[in-house]
mmCIF file of C-alpha atoms in Angstrom:
data_model
loop_
_atom_site.group_PDB
_atom_site.id
_atom_site.type_symbol
_atom_site.label_atom_id
_atom_site.label_comp_id
_atom_site.label_asym_id
_atom_site.label_seq_id
_atom_site.Cartn_x
_atom_site.Cartn_y
_atom_site.Cartn_z
ATOM 1 C CA MET Y 1 0.167 -0.062 0.102
ATOM 2 C CA THR Y 2 1.420 3.186 -1.043
ATOM 3 C CA ARG Y 3 1.294 5.988 1.777
ATOM 4 C CA ARG Y 4 -0.547 9.177 0.195
ATOM 5 C CA THR Y 5 0.294 12.811 1.236
ATOM 6 C CA PRO Y 6 -1.783 15.651 0.886
ATOM 7 C CA GLU Y 7 0.626 17.428 -1.218
ATOM 8 C CA ALA Y 8 0.350 14.459 -3.579
ATOM 9 C CA ASP Y 9 -3.118 14.260 -3.740
ATOM 10 C CA ILE Y 10 -3.480 18.113 -4.356
ATOM 11 C CA GLN Y 11 -0.850 17.581 -7.082
ATOM 12 C CA ARG Y 12 -2.755 15.082 -8.805
ATOM 13 C CA ALA Y 13 -5.919 16.906 -8.701
ATOM 14 C CA ILE Y 14 -3.982 19.884 -10.194
ATOM 15 C CA VAL Y 15 -2.313 17.606 -13.060
ATOM 16 C CA HIS Y 16 -5.907 16.232 -13.933
ATOM 17 C CA THR Y 17 -7.526 19.333 -14.154
ATOM 18 C CA LEU Y 18 -4.616 20.790 -16.249
ATOM 19 C CA ARG Y 19 -4.863 18.015 -18.679
ATOM 20 C CA ILE Y 20 -8.421 18.776 -19.448
ATOM 21 C CA VAL Y 21 -8.259 22.485 -19.573
ATOM 22 C CA LEU Y 22 -4.810 23.298 -21.433
ATOM 23 C CA PRO Y 23 -4.431 22.619 -25.240
ATOM 24 C CA ARG Y 24 -4.126 19.200 -26.216
ATOM 25 C CA ASP Y 25 -0.395 20.102 -27.067
ATOM 26 C CA ALA Y 26 0.351 21.351 -23.738
ATOM 27 C CA ILE Y 27 2.979 19.667 -21.733
ATOM 28 C CA ILE Y 28 2.874 18.925 -17.976
ATOM 29 C CA HIS Y 29 5.816 17.540 -16.286
ATOM 30 C CA HIS Y 30 6.619 16.513 -12.903
ATOM 31 C CA SER Y 31 10.149 16.460 -11.987
ATOM 32 C CA ALA Y 32 10.705 13.395 -9.517
ATOM 33 C CA ASN Y 33 13.132 14.855 -7.506
ATOM 34 C CA GLU Y 34 12.241 13.618 -3.991
ATOM 35 C CA VAL Y 35 14.001 10.000 -2.801
ATOM 36 C CA GLY Y 36 12.392 9.528 0.443
ATOM 37 C CA SER Y 37 13.276 9.774 4.198
ATOM 38 C CA GLY Y 38 17.043 9.984 5.397
ATOM 39 C CA GLY Y 39 19.273 6.778 5.679
ATOM 40 C CA LYS Y 40 22.308 5.857 3.741
ATOM 41 C CA PRO Y 41 20.246 4.104 0.805
ATOM 42 C CA ALA Y 42 18.482 7.598 0.178
ATOM 43 C CA ARG Y 43 21.337 9.640 0.696
ATOM 44 C CA GLN Y 44 23.367 7.629 -2.324
ATOM 45 C CA ARG Y 45 20.303 7.787 -4.439
ATOM 46 C CA GLN Y 46 19.960 11.618 -3.889
ATOM 47 C CA ALA Y 47 23.889 11.694 -4.708
ATOM 48 C CA ILE Y 48 23.115 9.439 -7.828
ATOM 49 C CA LEU Y 49 20.282 11.945 -9.024
ATOM 50 C CA THR Y 50 22.300 14.974 -8.437
ATOM 51 C CA GLY Y 51 24.813 13.970 -10.569
ATOM 52 C CA MET Y 52 22.528 13.215 -13.164
ATOM 53 C CA GLY Y 53 21.068 16.518 -13.160
ATOM 54 C CA VAL Y 54 18.537 16.737 -10.346
ATOM 55 C CA PHE Y 55 18.472 20.375 -9.443
ATOM 56 C CA PRO Y 56 17.888 21.310 -5.530
ATOM 57 C CA GLY Y 57 14.318 23.054 -4.844
ATOM 58 C CA PHE Y 58 13.065 22.385 -8.651
ATOM 59 C CA ALA Y 59 9.316 22.968 -8.914
ATOM 60 C CA ASP Y 60 6.864 20.048 -8.745
ATOM 61 C CA LEU Y 61 5.248 20.564 -11.861
ATOM 62 C CA VAL Y 62 6.495 22.530 -15.332
ATOM 63 C CA VAL Y 63 3.648 23.849 -17.691
ATOM 64 C CA LEU Y 64 5.094 24.037 -21.148
ATOM 65 C CA THR Y 65 2.254 25.713 -23.712
ATOM 66 C CA GLY Y 66 1.914 28.290 -26.414
ATOM 67 C CA GLY Y 67 5.678 29.204 -25.818
ATOM 68 C CA GLN Y 68 5.327 30.011 -22.265
ATOM 69 C CA VAL Y 69 6.910 27.966 -19.385
ATOM 70 C CA LEU Y 70 5.301 27.982 -15.872
ATOM 71 C CA PHE Y 71 6.654 26.398 -12.805
ATOM 72 C CA LEU Y 72 4.228 25.383 -10.083
ATOM 73 C CA GLU Y 73 5.301 24.411 -6.642
ATOM 74 C CA VAL Y 74 2.593 22.286 -4.747
ATOM 75 C CA LYS Y 75 1.922 22.696 -1.174
ATOM 76 C CA SER Y 76 -0.541 21.426 1.418
ATOM 77 C CA PRO Y 77 -2.244 24.324 2.957
ATOM 78 C CA SER Y 78 0.354 24.415 5.926
ATOM 79 C CA GLY Y 79 3.183 23.405 3.674
ATOM 80 C CA ARG Y 80 6.261 25.952 3.505
ATOM 81 C CA LEU Y 81 8.962 26.396 1.157
ATOM 82 C CA SER Y 82 12.395 25.064 1.593
ATOM 83 C CA PRO Y 83 15.549 27.361 1.202
ATOM 84 C CA ALA Y 84 16.186 25.490 -2.111
ATOM 85 C CA GLN Y 85 12.886 26.099 -3.274
ATOM 86 C CA ARG Y 86 13.013 29.684 -2.587
ATOM 87 C CA ALA Y 87 16.225 29.979 -4.317
ATOM 88 C CA PHE Y 88 14.980 28.084 -7.331
ATOM 89 C CA ARG Y 89 12.052 30.638 -7.488
ATOM 90 C CA ASP Y 90 14.067 33.267 -7.341
ATOM 91 C CA MET Y 91 16.471 32.263 -10.234
ATOM 92 C CA VAL Y 92 13.457 31.221 -12.084
ATOM 93 C CA LYS Y 93 11.945 34.691 -12.016
ATOM 94 C CA ALA Y 94 15.301 36.343 -12.479
ATOM 95 C CA GLN Y 95 15.218 34.827 -15.897
ATOM 96 C CA GLY Y 96 11.896 35.835 -16.557
ATOM 97 C CA PHE Y 97 10.020 32.453 -16.361
ATOM 98 C CA GLY Y 98 6.625 32.205 -14.400
ATOM 99 C CA TRP Y 99 6.543 30.802 -11.199
ATOM 100 C CA ALA Y 100 3.845 30.093 -8.681
ATOM 101 C CA LEU Y 101 2.995 28.479 -5.191
ATOM 102 C CA VAL Y 102 -0.242 26.622 -5.446
ATOM 103 C CA ARG Y 103 -2.249 25.005 -2.729
ATOM 104 C CA SER Y 104 -5.369 23.897 -4.953
ATOM 105 C CA VAL Y 105 -6.932 23.279 -8.288
ATOM 106 C CA GLU Y 106 -7.959 26.951 -8.027
ATOM 107 C CA ASP Y 107 -4.497 28.197 -7.224
ATOM 108 C CA ALA Y 108 -3.207 26.558 -10.189
ATOM 109 C CA LEU Y 109 -5.902 28.104 -12.572
ATOM 110 C CA GLY Y 110 -5.516 31.431 -10.924
ATOM 111 C CA ALA Y 111 -1.722 30.882 -11.930
ATOM 112 C CA LEU Y 112 -2.411 30.273 -15.417
ATOM 113 C CA ALA Y 113 -4.353 33.083 -15.788
ATOM 114 C CA ASP Y 114 -1.960 35.386 -13.908
ATOM 115 C CA HIS Y 115 0.657 34.193 -16.254
ATOM 116 C CA GLY Y 116 -1.445 34.832 -19.366
ATOM 117 C CA ILE Y 117 -1.938 31.436 -20.217
ATOM 118 C CA THR Y 118 -5.233 30.622 -21.909
ATOM 119 C CA THR Y 119 -6.957 27.498 -21.225
ATOM 120 C CA ARG Y 120 -9.383 25.714 -23.718
ATOM 121 C CA ALA Y 121 -12.454 26.781 -21.646
ATOM 122 C CA GLN Y 122 -11.281 30.508 -21.977
ATOM 123 C CA ALA Y 123 -10.735 29.884 -25.827
ATOM 124 C CA LEU Y 124 -14.084 28.599 -26.330
ATOM 125 C CA ASN Y 125 -15.970 31.217 -24.064
ATOM 126 C CA PRO Y 126 -15.604 34.683 -26.187
ATOM 127 C CA ARG Y 127 -18.145 36.609 -23.777
ATOM 128 C CA ARG Y 128 -15.424 35.622 -20.939
ATOM 129 C CA ARG Y 129 -12.229 36.843 -23.212
ATOM 130 C CA ALA Y 130 -14.301 40.105 -23.794
ATOM 131 C CA CYS Y 131 -14.700 40.791 -20.052
ATOM 132 C CA ALA Y 132 -11.025 39.952 -19.124
#
């Protein structure tokens, strides 16, 4: 049995929703950069992954669509950014890419709108575009 976490449940819901609302050619990618809890095997695996290019603090999700890149860091309602995640956020934003902390599907949809990413629902609703 797999142990489930609130962040993982939130992330699954966000990915499911993004697959519905974003254009079909959009890429939604999760960078699996978490190894697990301590111990020598976890440290060894982390060292291997770091050598292969895993970047400390890398966002949970990357959305590529319409020539835009948006990094989404998924947290539970009480979750906080680690120092590595704050450093990654600052580096990404300094390079002109979008980054958002999201705690729900609604936050993720808001982040898309805040970064000018049009969803299929917006594209199909000319009235909504006129009001925006």
